[in-house]
Every structure is written in structure tokens, then in C-alpha cells.
CSV table of C-alpha atoms in Angstrom, one decimal:
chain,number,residue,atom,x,y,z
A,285,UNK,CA,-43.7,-21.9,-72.0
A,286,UNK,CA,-44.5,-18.6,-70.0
A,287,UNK,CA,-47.0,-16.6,-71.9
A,288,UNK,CA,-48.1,-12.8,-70.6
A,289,UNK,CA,-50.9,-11.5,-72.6
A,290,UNK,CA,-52.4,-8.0,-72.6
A,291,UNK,CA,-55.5,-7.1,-73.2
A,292,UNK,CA,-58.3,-3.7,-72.5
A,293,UNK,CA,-56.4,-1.3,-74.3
A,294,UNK,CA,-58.0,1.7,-76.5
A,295,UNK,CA,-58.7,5.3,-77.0
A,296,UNK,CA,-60.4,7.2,-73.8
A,297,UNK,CA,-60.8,10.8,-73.0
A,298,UNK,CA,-59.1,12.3,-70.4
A,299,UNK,CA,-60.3,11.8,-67.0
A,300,UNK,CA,-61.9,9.0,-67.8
A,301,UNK,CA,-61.3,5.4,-66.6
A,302,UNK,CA,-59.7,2.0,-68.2
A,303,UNK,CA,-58.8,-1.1,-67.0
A,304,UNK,CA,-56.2,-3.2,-68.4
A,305,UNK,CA,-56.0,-7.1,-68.0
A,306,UNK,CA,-53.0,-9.7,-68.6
A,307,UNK,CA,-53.5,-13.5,-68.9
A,308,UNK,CA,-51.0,-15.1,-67.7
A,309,UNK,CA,-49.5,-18.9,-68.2
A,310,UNK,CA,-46.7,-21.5,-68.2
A,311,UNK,CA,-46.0,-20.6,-64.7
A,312,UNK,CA,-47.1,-21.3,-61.1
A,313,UNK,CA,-48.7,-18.2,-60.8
A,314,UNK,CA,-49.2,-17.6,-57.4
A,315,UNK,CA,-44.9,-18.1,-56.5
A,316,UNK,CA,-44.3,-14.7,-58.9
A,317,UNK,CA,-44.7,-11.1,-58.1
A,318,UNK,CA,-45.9,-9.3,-61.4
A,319,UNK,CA,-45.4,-6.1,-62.7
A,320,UNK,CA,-46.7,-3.1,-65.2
A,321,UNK,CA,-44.1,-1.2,-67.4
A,322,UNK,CA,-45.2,1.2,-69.8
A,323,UNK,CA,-43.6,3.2,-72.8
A,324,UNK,CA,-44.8,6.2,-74.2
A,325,UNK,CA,-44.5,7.0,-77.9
A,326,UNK,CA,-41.3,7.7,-78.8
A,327,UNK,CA,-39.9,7.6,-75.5
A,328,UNK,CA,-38.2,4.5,-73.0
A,329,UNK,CA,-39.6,2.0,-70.4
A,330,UNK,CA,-41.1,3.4,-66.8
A,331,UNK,CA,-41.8,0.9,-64.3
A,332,UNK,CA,-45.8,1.5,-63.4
A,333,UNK,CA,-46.5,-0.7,-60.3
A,334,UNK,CA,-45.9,-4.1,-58.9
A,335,UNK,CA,-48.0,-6.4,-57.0
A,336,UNK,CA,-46.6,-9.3,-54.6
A,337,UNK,CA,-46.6,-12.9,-55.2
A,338,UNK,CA,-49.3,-13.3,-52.5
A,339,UNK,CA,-50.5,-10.1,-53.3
A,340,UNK,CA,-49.9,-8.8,-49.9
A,341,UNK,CA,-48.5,-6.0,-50.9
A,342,UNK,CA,-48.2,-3.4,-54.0
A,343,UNK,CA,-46.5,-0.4,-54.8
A,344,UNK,CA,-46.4,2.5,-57.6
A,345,UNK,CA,-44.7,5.1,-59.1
A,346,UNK,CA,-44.9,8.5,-58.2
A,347,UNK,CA,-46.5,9.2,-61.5
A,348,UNK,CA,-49.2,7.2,-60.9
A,349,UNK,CA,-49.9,6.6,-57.0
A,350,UNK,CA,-53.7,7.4,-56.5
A,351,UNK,CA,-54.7,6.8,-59.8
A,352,UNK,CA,-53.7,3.5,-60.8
A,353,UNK,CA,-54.8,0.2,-58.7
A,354,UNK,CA,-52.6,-3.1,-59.2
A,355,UNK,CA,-54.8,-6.8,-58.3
A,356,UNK,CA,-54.6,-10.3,-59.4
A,357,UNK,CA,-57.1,-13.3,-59.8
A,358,UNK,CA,-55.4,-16.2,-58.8
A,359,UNK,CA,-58.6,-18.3,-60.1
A,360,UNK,CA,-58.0,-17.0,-63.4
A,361,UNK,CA,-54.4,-16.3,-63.2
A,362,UNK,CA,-54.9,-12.8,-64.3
A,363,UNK,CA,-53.6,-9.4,-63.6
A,364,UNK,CA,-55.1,-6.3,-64.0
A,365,UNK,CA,-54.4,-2.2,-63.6
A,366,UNK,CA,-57.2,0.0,-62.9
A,367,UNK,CA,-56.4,3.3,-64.0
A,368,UNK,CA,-58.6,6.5,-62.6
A,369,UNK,CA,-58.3,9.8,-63.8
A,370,UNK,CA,-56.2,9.0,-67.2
A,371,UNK,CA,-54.7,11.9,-68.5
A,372,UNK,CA,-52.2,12.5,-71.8
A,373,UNK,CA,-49.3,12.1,-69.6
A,374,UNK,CA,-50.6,8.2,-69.3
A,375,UNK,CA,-50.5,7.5,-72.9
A,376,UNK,CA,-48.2,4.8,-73.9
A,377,UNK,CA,-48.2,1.2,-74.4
A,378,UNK,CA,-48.3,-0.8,-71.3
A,379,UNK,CA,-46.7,-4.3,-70.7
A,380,UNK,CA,-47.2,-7.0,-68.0
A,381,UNK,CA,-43.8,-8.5,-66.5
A,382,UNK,CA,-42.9,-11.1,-64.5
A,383,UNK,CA,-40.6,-10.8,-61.7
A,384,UNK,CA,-38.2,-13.3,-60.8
A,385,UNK,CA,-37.3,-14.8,-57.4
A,386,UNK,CA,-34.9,-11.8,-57.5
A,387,UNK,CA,-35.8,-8.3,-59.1
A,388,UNK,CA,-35.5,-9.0,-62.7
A,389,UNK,CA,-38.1,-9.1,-65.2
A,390,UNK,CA,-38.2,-12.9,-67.0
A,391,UNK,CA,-41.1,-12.5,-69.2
A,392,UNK,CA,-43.0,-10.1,-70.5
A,393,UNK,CA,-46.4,-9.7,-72.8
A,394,UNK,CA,-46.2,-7.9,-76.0
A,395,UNK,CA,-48.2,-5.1,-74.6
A,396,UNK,CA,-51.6,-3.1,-75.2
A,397,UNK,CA,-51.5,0.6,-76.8
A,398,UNK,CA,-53.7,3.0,-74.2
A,399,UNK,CA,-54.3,6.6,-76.0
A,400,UNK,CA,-55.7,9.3,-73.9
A,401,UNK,CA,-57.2,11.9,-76.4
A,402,UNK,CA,-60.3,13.9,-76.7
B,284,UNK,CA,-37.8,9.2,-58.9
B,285,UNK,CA,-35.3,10.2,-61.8
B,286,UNK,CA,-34.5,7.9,-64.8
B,287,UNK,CA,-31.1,6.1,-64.8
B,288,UNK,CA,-28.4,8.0,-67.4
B,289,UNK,CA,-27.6,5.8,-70.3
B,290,UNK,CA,-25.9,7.1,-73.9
B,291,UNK,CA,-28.6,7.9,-76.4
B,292,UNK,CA,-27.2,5.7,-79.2
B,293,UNK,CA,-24.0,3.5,-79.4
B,294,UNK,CA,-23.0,1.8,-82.8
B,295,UNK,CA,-20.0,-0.9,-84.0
B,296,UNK,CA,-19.3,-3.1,-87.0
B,297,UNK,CA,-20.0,-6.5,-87.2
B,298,UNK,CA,-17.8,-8.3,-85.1
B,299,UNK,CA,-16.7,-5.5,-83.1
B,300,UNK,CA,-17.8,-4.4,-79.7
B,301,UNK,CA,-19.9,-2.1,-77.7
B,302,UNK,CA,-20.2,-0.9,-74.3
B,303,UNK,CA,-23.1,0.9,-72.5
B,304,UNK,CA,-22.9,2.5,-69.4
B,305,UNK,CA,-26.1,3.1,-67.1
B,306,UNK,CA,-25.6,5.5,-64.4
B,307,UNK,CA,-27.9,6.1,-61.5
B,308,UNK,CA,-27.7,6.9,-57.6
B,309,UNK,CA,-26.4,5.4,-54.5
B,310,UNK,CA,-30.1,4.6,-53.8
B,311,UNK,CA,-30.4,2.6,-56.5
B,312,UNK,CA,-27.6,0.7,-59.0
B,313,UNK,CA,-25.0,1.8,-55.9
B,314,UNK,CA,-27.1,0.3,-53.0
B,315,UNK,CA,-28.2,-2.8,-55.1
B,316,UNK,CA,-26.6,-5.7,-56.7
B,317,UNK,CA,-29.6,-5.8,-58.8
B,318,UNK,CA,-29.2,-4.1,-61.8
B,319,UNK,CA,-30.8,-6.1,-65.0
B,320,UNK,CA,-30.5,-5.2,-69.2
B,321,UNK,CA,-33.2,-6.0,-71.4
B,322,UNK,CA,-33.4,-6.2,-75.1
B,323,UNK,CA,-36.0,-4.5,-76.9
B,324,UNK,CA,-36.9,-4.6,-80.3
B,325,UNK,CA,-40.0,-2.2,-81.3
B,326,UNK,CA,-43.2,-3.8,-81.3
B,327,UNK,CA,-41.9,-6.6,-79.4
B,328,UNK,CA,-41.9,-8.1,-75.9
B,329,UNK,CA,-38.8,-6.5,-74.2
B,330,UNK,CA,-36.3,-9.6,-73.6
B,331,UNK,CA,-34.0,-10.2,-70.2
B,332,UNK,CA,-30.6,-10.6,-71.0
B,333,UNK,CA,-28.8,-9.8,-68.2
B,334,UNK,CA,-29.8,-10.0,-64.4
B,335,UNK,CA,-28.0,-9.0,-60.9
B,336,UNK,CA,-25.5,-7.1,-62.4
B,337,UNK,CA,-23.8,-9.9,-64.2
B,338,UNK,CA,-25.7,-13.3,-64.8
B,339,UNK,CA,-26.9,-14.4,-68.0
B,340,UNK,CA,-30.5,-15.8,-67.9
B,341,UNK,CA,-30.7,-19.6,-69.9
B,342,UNK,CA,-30.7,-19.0,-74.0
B,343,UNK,CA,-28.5,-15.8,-73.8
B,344,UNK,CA,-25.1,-15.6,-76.0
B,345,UNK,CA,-21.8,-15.4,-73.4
B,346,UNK,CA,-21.1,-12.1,-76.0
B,347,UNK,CA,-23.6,-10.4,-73.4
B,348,UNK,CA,-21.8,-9.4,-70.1
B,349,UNK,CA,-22.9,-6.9,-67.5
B,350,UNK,CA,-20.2,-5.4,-64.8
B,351,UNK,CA,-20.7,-2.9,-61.8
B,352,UNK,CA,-18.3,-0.1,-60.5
B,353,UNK,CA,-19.8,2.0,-57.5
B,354,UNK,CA,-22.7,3.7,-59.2
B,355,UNK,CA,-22.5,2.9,-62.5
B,356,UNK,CA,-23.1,-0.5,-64.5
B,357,UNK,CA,-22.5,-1.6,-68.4
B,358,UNK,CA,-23.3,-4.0,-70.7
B,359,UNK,CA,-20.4,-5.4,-73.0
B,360,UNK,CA,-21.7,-6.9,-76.6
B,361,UNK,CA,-19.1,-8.7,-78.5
B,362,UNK,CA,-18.7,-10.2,-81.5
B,363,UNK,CA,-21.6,-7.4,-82.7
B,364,UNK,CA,-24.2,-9.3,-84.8
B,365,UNK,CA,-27.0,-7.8,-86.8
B,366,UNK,CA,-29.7,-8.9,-84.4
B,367,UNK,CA,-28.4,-7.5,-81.9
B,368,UNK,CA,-29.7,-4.2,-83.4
B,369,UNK,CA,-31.8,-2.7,-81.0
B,370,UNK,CA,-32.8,-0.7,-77.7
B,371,UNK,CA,-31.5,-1.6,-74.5
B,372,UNK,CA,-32.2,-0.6,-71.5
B,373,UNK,CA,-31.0,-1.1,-68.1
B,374,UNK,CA,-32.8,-1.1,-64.4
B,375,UNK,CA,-32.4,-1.2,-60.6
B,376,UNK,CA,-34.2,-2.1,-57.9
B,377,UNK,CA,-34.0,0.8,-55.6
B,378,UNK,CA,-35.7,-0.6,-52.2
B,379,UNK,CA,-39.1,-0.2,-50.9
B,380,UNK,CA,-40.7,-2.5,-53.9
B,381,UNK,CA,-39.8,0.1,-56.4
B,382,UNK,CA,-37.4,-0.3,-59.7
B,383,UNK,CA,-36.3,2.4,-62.1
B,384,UNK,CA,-35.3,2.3,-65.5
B,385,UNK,CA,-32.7,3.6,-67.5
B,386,UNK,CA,-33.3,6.4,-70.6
B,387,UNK,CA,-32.8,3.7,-73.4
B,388,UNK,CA,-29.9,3.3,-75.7
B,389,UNK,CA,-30.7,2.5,-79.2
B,390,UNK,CA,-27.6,0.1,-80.6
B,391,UNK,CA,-26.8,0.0,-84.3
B,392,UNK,CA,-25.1,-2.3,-86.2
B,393,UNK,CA,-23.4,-0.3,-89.1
């Protein structure tokens, strides 16, 4: 079965860096674009960014374009989500998605709590 | 790039129903035949239950339905179970490999 698993969350100071990584299986890996969501506390899904299938393309939301970085490893069938200059605004917990051959989200990893604090 | 408008909270009795309505733009729900719902219960994985507007992925109960009208969409739950107790939330693509989500509406089951 599809399994999305989160992993690189944690506590970091503002302005600092973290990178978040998602293990993904069950799936042919390389046919499905993939996707971050987040939720801060108390508050309801945003989409975060998206990479393609072939990764030839990714985009972001405005809240986060030039600070976050969406890649993939197909070796390792991985995704990750470099995020640069983290402030409190960017604390929430962040889930991996997969997108189906349409625009839906089909699976999705139980997420990793990021807290920006100093 | 503004949230989509859904009701805060929407409640029923067993066996009864509920509707929620997701509002957004003509640039997104408007434009798009690809509005989705997806079931969340906290500390869980969010769940799919409803995709372009009004198919049900494999697995979910015909009690879910989802329907379109310009630039609004809903979700229909009948036959209101106790699991079905939680937030749902809609989205849209919008074009240019972006999506938006809806504000959330937390369903009880009274």
C-alpha cells in the first residue's frame, strides 16, 4: 500500500535553516507529482509547494517562494523541502501528498511538527 | 492567494444530514472542475474523499457527495455517522501549478 513518511522535523530559531524529508512507497514513484501541505497550530491546511512528476518543474506559495526549495531522489524515492530563513510564521506541522493523475491529493504522511522559537 | 470560504462548524444527529459549502473565486473553484474534500481527523493523515468536484475515490461511502454551482462547491454527508466527526476541508486547483485550500469546517456529530 502507498506509504508517505515524514521525517527532519524539530525546534529551530528563527532565521535558521531545516530540511524536511518524506520516504515514500507503494507507488511508481517517478509517474506522481508530490506535494507539501502544512497546518499551523490551531489553524487549517495551506498548500506549501509542489514538485513535478519528472521534476521538471515546481512551484510555491507566495508565503514561501525564496525560502523554501522543493527536490526529489528518485534513487531513494524521497522528497524533501529545504526551508531558508524559517521564521514563526512557518511553524506548523507539515505533510507530504501525493498528487493524482488529476489535482487531488490520494495519500498523504502523517506529518512532522517544525517549531520556530528562540 | 486568499483561502477558500467554508462555515466554521456544521453539526447533525445521527442519521441526519449536513451540507458544507466552499466558496472561492472565478480563478479557482469557478475556472476548475477540480475541486477535492478531504477528511481530517487531528493527528492523522488527512484522507481524500472526494475528487473533481464529484467522484468518490475507491473505499469511500456513497453518503459522501460533492456538487458545483458557478463558484461555489459542497459536500453532502448523509446518513451522519459518529466517525464521520471531524474537519473537512475543501481545495482547488487554481492554474499555474498552484492549489488553495479552504478555511476548514469542523463537523460534529451531536
Amino acid at each position: 500500500q502507498v506509504q508517505l513518511v515524514e521525517s527532519g522535523g524539530g525546534v529551530v530559531q528563527p532565521g535558521r535553516s531545516l530540511r524536511l524529508s518524506c520516504a515514500a512507497s507503494g507507488f511508481i514513484f517517478r509517474n506522481s507529482g508530490m506535494h507539501w501541505v502544512r497546518q499551523a497550530p490551531g489553524k487549517g491546511l495551506e498548500w506549501v509547494a509542489m514538485i513535478w512528476h519528472d521534476a521538471s518543474n515546481e512551484d510555491y506559495a507566495d508565503s514561501v517562494k525564496g525560502r523554501f526549495t522543493v527536490s526529489r531522489d528518485y534513487s531513494k524515492n524521497m522528497v524533501f523541502l529545504q526551508m531558508n530563513r524559517l521564521g514563526a510564521e512557518d511553524t506548523a506541522v507539515y505533510y507530504c501528498a501525493k498528487q493524482t493523475t488529476g489535482h487531488s491529493l490520494d495519500a498523504w504522511g502523517q506529518g512532522t511538527m517544525v517549531s520556530v522559537s528562540s | 492567494q486568499s483561502a477558500l470560504t467554508q462555515p466554521p462548524s456544521a453539526s447533525g444527529s445521527p442519521g441526519q444530514s449536513v451540507t458544507i459549502s466552499c466558496t472561492g473565486t472565478s480563478g479557482d473553484v469557478g475556472d476548475f472542475n477540480e475541486v477535492s474534500w478531504y477528511q481530517h481527523h487531528p493527528g492523522k493523515a488527512p484522507k481524500l474523499m472526494i475528487y473533481q468536484v464529484n467522484k468518490r475515490p475507491s473505499g469511500v461511502p456513497d453518503r459522501f457527495s460533492g456538487s458545483k454551482s458557478g463558484n461555489t462547491a459542497s459536500l453532502a454527508v448523509s446518513g451522519l455517522q459518529a466517525e464521520d466527526e471531524a474537519d473537512y476541508y475543501c481545495s482547488s486547483y487554481r492554474g499555474n501549478n498552484k492549489w488553495v485550500f479552504g478555511t476548514g469546517t469542523k463537523v460534529s456529530v451531536l
